[in-house]
Each structure stands twice: as C-alpha cells, then as structure tokens.
Coordinates of C-alpha atoms and ligand atoms in Angstrom, one line a residue:
X1 CA -47.9 -97.9 -3.4
X2 CA -50.4 -96.5 -5.9
X3 CA -50.4 -92.7 -6.4
X4 CA -53.7 -90.8 -6.9
X5 CA -53.2 -87.5 -8.8
X6 CA -56.4 -86.2 -7.3
X7 CA -55.1 -86.8 -3.8
X8 CA -52.1 -84.6 -4.7
X9 CA -54.5 -81.8 -5.8
X10 CA -56.6 -82.3 -2.7
X11 CA -53.6 -82.1 -0.3
X12 CA -52.4 -78.8 -1.9
X13 CA -55.9 -77.2 -2.0
X14 CA -56.8 -78.3 1.6
X15 CA -53.5 -77.3 3.2
X16 CA -53.2 -73.9 1.4
X17 CA -56.9 -73.1 2.2
X18 CA -56.4 -74.0 5.8
X19 CA -53.3 -71.8 6.0
X20 CA -55.2 -68.9 4.4
X21 CA -58.2 -69.3 6.7
X22 CA -55.9 -69.6 9.7
X23 CA -54.3 -66.2 8.8
X24 CA -57.6 -64.3 8.4
X25 CA -56.9 -62.6 11.8
X26 CA -53.3 -62.1 12.8
X27 CA -51.3 -60.1 15.3
X28 CA -49.0 -58.7 12.7
X29 CA -49.2 -58.6 8.9
X30 CA -46.0 -57.9 7.0
X31 CA -46.1 -56.5 3.5
X32 CA -42.9 -57.4 1.6
X33 CA -40.6 -60.3 2.0
X34 CA -37.2 -58.6 1.7
X35 CA -34.4 -58.8 4.4
X36 CA -36.1 -56.3 6.7
X37 CA -39.6 -57.9 6.5
X38 CA -38.2 -61.4 6.9
X39 CA -36.1 -60.4 10.0
X40 CA -39.1 -58.7 11.6
X41 CA -41.2 -61.8 10.9
X42 CA -38.5 -64.1 12.5
X43 CA -38.3 -62.2 15.8
X44 CA -42.1 -61.7 16.1
X45 CA -42.7 -65.4 15.4
X46 CA -40.0 -66.4 17.8
X47 CA -41.7 -64.4 20.5
X48 CA -44.9 -66.4 19.9
X49 CA -47.0 -64.0 17.9
X50 CA -49.2 -64.9 14.9
X51 CA -47.7 -63.3 11.8
X52 CA -48.4 -63.4 8.1
X53 CA -46.4 -62.1 5.2
X54 CA -47.6 -61.0 1.7
X55 CA -45.0 -61.0 -1.1
X56 CA -45.8 -59.9 -4.6
X57 CA -43.1 -62.0 -6.2
X58 CA -42.7 -65.8 -6.5
X59 CA -39.5 -65.7 -4.3
X60 CA -38.8 -64.1 -1.0
X61 CA -35.6 -62.2 -0.4
X62 CA -36.3 -58.9 -2.2
X63 CA -33.1 -57.1 -3.2
X64 CA -30.8 -59.3 -1.3
X65 CA -30.2 -62.0 -4.0
X66 CA -28.2 -59.7 -6.2
X67 CA -25.7 -58.4 -3.6
X68 CA -24.2 -55.4 -5.5
X69 CA -24.4 -55.2 -9.3
X70 CA -25.4 -58.9 -9.3
X71 CA -22.2 -60.0 -7.5
X72 CA -24.0 -62.2 -5.1
X73 CA -22.1 -61.3 -1.9
X74 CA -23.6 -59.5 1.1
X75 CA -21.6 -57.0 3.1
X76 CA -22.5 -56.1 6.7
X77 CA -21.0 -54.3 9.6
X78 CA -19.9 -55.4 13.1
X79 CA -23.1 -54.2 14.8
X80 CA -25.2 -56.6 12.9
X81 CA -23.0 -59.7 13.6
X82 CA -25.3 -61.0 16.4
X83 CA -28.3 -61.1 14.0
X84 CA -26.2 -62.7 11.2
X85 CA -25.0 -65.3 13.7
X86 CA -28.6 -66.0 14.7
X87 CA -29.3 -67.1 11.2
X88 CA -26.3 -69.4 11.1
X89 CA -24.7 -68.3 7.9
X90 CA -20.9 -68.6 7.1
X91 CA -19.3 -65.3 7.8
X92 CA -16.0 -64.1 6.5
X93 CA -14.2 -61.1 8.1
X94 CA -13.0 -59.0 5.2
X95 CA -11.4 -56.3 7.3
X96 CA -12.2 -54.5 10.5
X97 CA -16.0 -53.8 10.6
X98 CA -16.6 -55.3 7.1
X99 CA -18.0 -58.9 7.0
X100 CA -19.1 -60.8 4.0
X101 CA -21.5 -63.7 3.4
X102 CA -23.1 -65.3 0.4
X103 CA -26.4 -63.7 -0.6
X104 CA -27.9 -67.0 -1.7
X105 CA -27.0 -68.6 1.7
X106 CA -28.3 -65.5 3.6
X107 CA -31.7 -65.5 1.8
X108 CA -32.0 -69.2 2.2
X109 CA -31.2 -69.0 5.9
X110 CA -33.6 -66.1 6.5
X111 CA -36.4 -67.8 4.7
X112 CA -35.8 -71.2 6.3
X113 CA -35.5 -69.9 9.9
X114 CA -38.4 -67.5 9.6
X115 CA -40.7 -70.1 8.1
X116 CA -39.6 -72.7 10.8
X117 CA -40.4 -70.1 13.5
X118 CA -44.0 -70.0 12.2
X119 CA -44.3 -67.2 9.7
X120 CA -47.2 -67.8 7.3
X121 CA -46.0 -66.7 3.9
X122 CA -48.3 -65.9 1.0
X123 CA -46.2 -65.3 -2.0
X124 CA -47.5 -64.2 -5.4
X125 CA -49.9 -62.1 -3.4
X126 CA -50.0 -58.3 -3.7
X127 CA -51.3 -55.8 -1.1
X128 CA -53.5 -53.3 -2.9
X129 CA -55.2 -51.5 0.0
X130 CA -55.5 -51.4 3.8
X131 CA -58.5 -52.2 5.9
X132 CA -59.5 -49.4 8.3
X133 CA -61.7 -48.8 11.3
X134 CA -64.3 -46.0 11.4
X135 CA -61.6 -43.5 12.6
X136 CA -59.2 -44.7 9.8
X137 CA -56.9 -46.7 12.1
X138 CA -55.3 -49.5 10.2
X139 CA -56.7 -52.9 11.1
X140 CA -55.8 -55.2 8.2
X141 CA -55.0 -55.5 4.5
X142 CA -56.7 -56.0 1.2
X143 CA -54.9 -58.6 -0.9
X144 CA -55.1 -60.1 -4.4
X145 CA -53.1 -62.4 -6.6
X146 CA -50.2 -60.8 -8.3
X147 CA -51.4 -62.5 -11.5
X148 CA -54.7 -60.5 -11.2
X149 CA -52.7 -57.3 -10.8
X150 CA -50.4 -58.1 -13.7
X151 CA -53.3 -59.1 -16.0
X152 CA -55.1 -55.9 -15.2
X153 CA -58.1 -58.1 -14.5
X154 CA -61.3 -56.8 -12.7
X155 CA -61.3 -59.4 -9.9
X156 CA -62.2 -58.3 -6.4
X157 CA -59.7 -58.8 -3.6
X158 CA -60.2 -60.3 -0.2
X159 CA -59.5 -58.8 3.3
X160 CA -57.5 -60.0 6.3
X161 CA -57.5 -58.5 9.8
X162 CA -54.3 -57.5 11.7
X163 CA -53.7 -55.7 14.9
X164 CA -50.6 -54.2 13.3
X165 CA -49.2 -53.9 9.8
X166 CA -45.6 -53.5 8.8
X167 CA -44.7 -51.7 5.5
X168 CA -41.5 -53.6 4.4
X169 CA -41.9 -52.9 0.7
X170 CA -38.5 -51.3 0.2
X171 CA -37.8 -48.2 -1.9
X172 CA -41.4 -48.1 -3.1
X173 CA -43.0 -47.8 0.4
X174 CA -46.2 -49.0 -1.1
X175 CA -48.4 -49.1 2.1
X176 CA -47.4 -45.6 3.0
X177 CA -48.4 -44.6 -0.6
X178 CA -51.7 -46.2 -0.1
X179 CA -52.3 -44.2 3.0
X180 CA -51.5 -40.9 1.2
X181 CA -53.9 -41.9 -1.7
X182 CA -56.8 -43.0 0.5
X183 CA -56.5 -41.0 3.7
X184 CA -54.3 -38.0 2.9
X185 CA -51.0 -36.6 4.2
X186 CA -51.4 -38.1 7.7
X187 CA -48.1 -39.9 8.1
X188 CA -46.0 -39.2 11.2
X189 CA -43.4 -37.2 9.3
X190 CA -42.8 -33.5 9.4
X191 CA -45.0 -32.8 6.4
X192 CA -47.4 -35.8 6.7
X193 CA -46.1 -36.9 3.3
X194 CA -43.4 -39.3 2.2
X195 CA -40.3 -37.2 2.5
X196 CA -38.4 -39.2 -0.2
X197 CA -35.1 -41.0 -0.4
X198 CA -31.8 -39.1 -0.5
X199 CA -28.6 -39.9 -2.4
X200 CA -26.0 -42.5 -1.3
X201 CA -24.1 -42.3 2.0
X202 CA -23.9 -45.6 3.8
X203 CA -22.6 -44.2 7.0
X204 CA -25.5 -41.8 7.4
X205 CA -28.1 -44.1 6.0
X206 CA -27.2 -47.1 8.1
X207 CA -27.0 -45.0 11.3
X208 CA -30.6 -43.7 10.7
X209 CA -32.5 -46.7 9.4
X210 CA -33.1 -48.2 12.8
X211 CA -34.5 -45.0 14.4
X212 CA -36.6 -44.4 11.2
X213 CA -38.2 -47.9 11.7
X214 CA -41.2 -47.0 13.8
X215 CA -45.0 -46.3 13.7
X216 CA -45.8 -44.1 10.7
X217 CA -49.6 -44.0 11.1
X218 CA -52.2 -45.5 13.5
X219 CA -51.2 -49.2 13.8
X220 CA -48.9 -49.0 10.7
X221 CA -45.2 -49.5 11.2
X222 CA -42.3 -49.3 8.7
X223 CA -39.0 -51.2 8.4
X224 CA -36.0 -51.4 6.0
X225 CA -35.4 -49.2 3.0
X226 CA -39.0 -47.9 3.2
X227 CA -38.2 -46.3 6.6
X228 CA -35.4 -44.2 5.1
X229 CA -37.6 -43.3 2.1
X230 CA -40.5 -42.1 4.3
X231 CA -38.3 -40.1 6.7
X232 CA -36.2 -38.5 3.9
X233 CA -32.9 -40.2 4.8
X234 CA -30.2 -41.3 2.5
X235 CA -29.7 -44.7 0.7
X236 CA -27.0 -47.1 1.8
X237 CA -26.2 -49.1 -1.3
X238 CA -25.4 -52.8 -1.1
X239 CA -24.8 -53.1 2.7
X240 CA -27.4 -55.1 4.5
X241 CA -26.7 -54.8 8.2
X242 CA -29.1 -51.9 8.6
X243 CA -31.9 -53.9 7.0
X244 CA -31.7 -56.8 9.4
X245 CA -31.2 -54.4 12.4
X246 CA -34.2 -52.4 11.3
X247 CA -36.3 -55.6 11.1
X248 CA -35.2 -56.7 14.6
X249 CA -36.0 -53.1 15.9
X250 CA -39.5 -53.0 14.6
X251 CA -40.2 -56.6 15.9
X252 CA -39.0 -55.5 19.3
X253 CA -41.2 -52.3 19.3
X254 CA -44.2 -54.5 18.3
X255 CA -43.5 -57.1 20.9
X256 CA -43.6 -54.4 23.6
X257 CA -46.9 -53.1 22.2
X258 CA -48.4 -56.6 22.0
X259 CA -47.4 -57.4 25.5
X260 CA -49.1 -54.3 26.8
X261 CA -52.5 -55.4 25.4
X262 CA -55.0 -56.2 28.1
X263 CA -55.7 -60.0 28.5
X264 CA -59.4 -60.6 28.6
X265 CA -60.5 -62.7 31.6
X266 CA -63.5 -64.9 30.9
Ligands
48H1 C1 -46.7 -57.3 -1.7 C2 -44.8 -56.1 -2.1 C3 -45.5 -55.0 -2.4 C4 -47.0 -55.1 -2.3 C5 -43.5 -54.4 -2.6 O1 -36.9 -54.2 -1.6 P1 -36.7 -55.2 -0.5 O2 -35.6 -56.0 -0.4 O3 -36.9 -54.3 0.9 P2 -36.0 -54.2 2.3 O4 -36.3 -52.9 2.9 O5 -36.2 -55.4 3.1 O6 -34.5 -54.2 1.7 C6 -34.0 -53.2 0.9 C7 -32.8 -53.7 0.1 O7 -33.2 -54.8 -0.6 C8 -32.4 -52.6 -0.7 O8 -33.0 -52.4 -1.8 C9 -31.3 -51.7 -0.3 C10 -30.6 -51.9 0.9 N1 -31.0 -50.7 -1.1 C11 -30.1 -49.6 -0.9 C12 -29.9 -48.8 -2.1 O9 -29.2 -47.8 -1.9 O10 -30.5 -49.0 -3.1 O11 -38.0 -56.1 -0.4 C13 -39.3 -55.5 -0.5 C14 -40.3 -56.6 -1.0 C15 -40.0 -57.0 -2.5 O12 -39.8 -58.4 -2.5 C16 -41.3 -56.6 -3.2 O13 -41.7 -57.5 -4.2 C17 -42.3 -56.6 -2.1 O14 -41.6 -56.1 -1.0 N2 -43.5 -55.7 -2.3 N3 -45.3 -57.3 -1.8 N4 -47.5 -56.3 -1.9 N5 -47.8 -54.1 -2.5 N6 -44.7 -53.9 -2.7

C-alpha cells in the first residue's frame, strides 16, 4: 500500500493537538515524571481521574535510571514490596528487608503501566508558573516547551487548568519555589519557606517522606524528594521505596479529596 508522508505528519499533529486540548482542564496536573510523580499518576488514573503530567526532559523516570553511581540497580525495602509487585517487575531478595530490581525495567514498567492507566504525558514541556484564582489558590499551570526555556527565547507560554497540582520535581522543588517567588513565604511549613534538604540518613529520610507528602499550599501537593526538601528532612540516597510509597500516599490523599467534591445535579 502506498504511503503518504503528509498523512504521517497529519496523524502526529492531529493526535497530539487532540491530546493537548483534552488536557486543558484536568483533575490533577503533575509536575515532574520521576518515580514519585509517575506512581502518583498511576494510582490517580487507576481510580478514574483525569490526570496530566509535564516533564521537562525527553524521557520520564527522573533519577531512577542511574540507580546509585550509574550502577543501574534499584534497592527498595519490604514495606514497598506491594507497590513494586503492582508494576510487575522482577524482584530479587538481596537479604532481609533489602530487595533489588533493574532500574531500566522499573522505569519501563512505571511508564508503561501509568500511560496504559490513562496518564496524559507531555514531555519536553517545562512548568514555568502556576495559574491562580483571585485569592491566590492554585488552579492550574503555565507551561512552555523546554526548547524555548533552553534557548532563552521570548515566546509566551500557555495555561492549563487543574483542580489540584502535584509538585513532583525532586530535589529542586520547583513549583514550591515558584510560590515563594510569586506569592511569598506562604507554604504550610513552620517558616512558610522551603526548609531545605538535610544530609544523608536513609532510615530517617525514608520514614518521613510519606508523611511529608501532603498539601503545601492551597490546592498544591508535594510528593517524592521535593517533600523532604520542603519539610527540612534528610536525603535517603539511592533507595527508591520511599519515592513510590510517597507517590501512592499523595494519590490516596487526592482521591479522598476528589471524592468529597459535590456532584452537580442538572
Ligand atoms: C517540568 C520538571 C520541572 C519543571 C523538574 O528527581 P526525580 O526523580 O524526583 P522524585 O522525587 O520522583 O525522585 C527522587 C529521586 O530520583 C532522587 O533523586 C532521590 C531518591 N534522591 C535521594 C538523594 O539522596 O539524592 O524527578 C523529578 C522530575 C525530573 O525528571 C525533572 O526533569 C522534572 O521532575 N522537573 N518538569 N517542569 N519545572 N522541574
């Protein structure tokens, strides 16, 4: 059968545009496609919510690909086994409470299952600002191509609407930083500021990351490494159980919130 090059172009442009238009108004918008953001997206989509993700880089997976010092193995603890099993990866018990999987397999599984569950992913897209209501509640994101950001080009962004936003940007906690810059020290921390990441202690850091994953400002939630950075907790190094447990925790919090929303009767 003959192939029309223009039909290939048309298919890409049509399908991408439809996806972008369909994601103009979502239940939850996730900033950052690392392990925590992906896990949050998976559970939210599985519960039937409309979720989009914006990732600055070409590939999803964040800091997971490199395992520790580029040795591409992932270590995780007993507590996170049920979530690991949900993604169907091969798991090897190293010793009591230490399990290992392949980081390439893990990122592949997370991306595949999350996309299949319905997550709309916009990679090569950077979040440069938030959309707010008159009383400065978060109600969406301002996005632009990473290439525009990298080129330092003066090209205006576009806006999407979201009931809730998740900051899953890792160490940089970029959405929280945007709030500080635009609105002030209004975060739900002791000082209202980002408290900053502490030095390494996996035991402490992993035990706190789930509870640090919560609402940090009106309609803005945090997950993953950003949660420990914002609440002044320690770093955990190359163990990834806390990241996926934190993603599941924030998804569950948001599912409870979304379920509480009144259903309008016509
Ligand atoms: C769009 C953005 C923006 C933006 C950033 O770093 P990540 O892997 O984050 P987590 O929290 O899922 O996982 C953290 C983990 O990888 C890690 O670093 C650990 C456990 N460290 C411990 C230690 O001691 O060092 O992913 C965040 C993603 C990245 O892919 C960024 O490109 C992306 O967010 N991102 N995307 N717009 N403004 N900012």
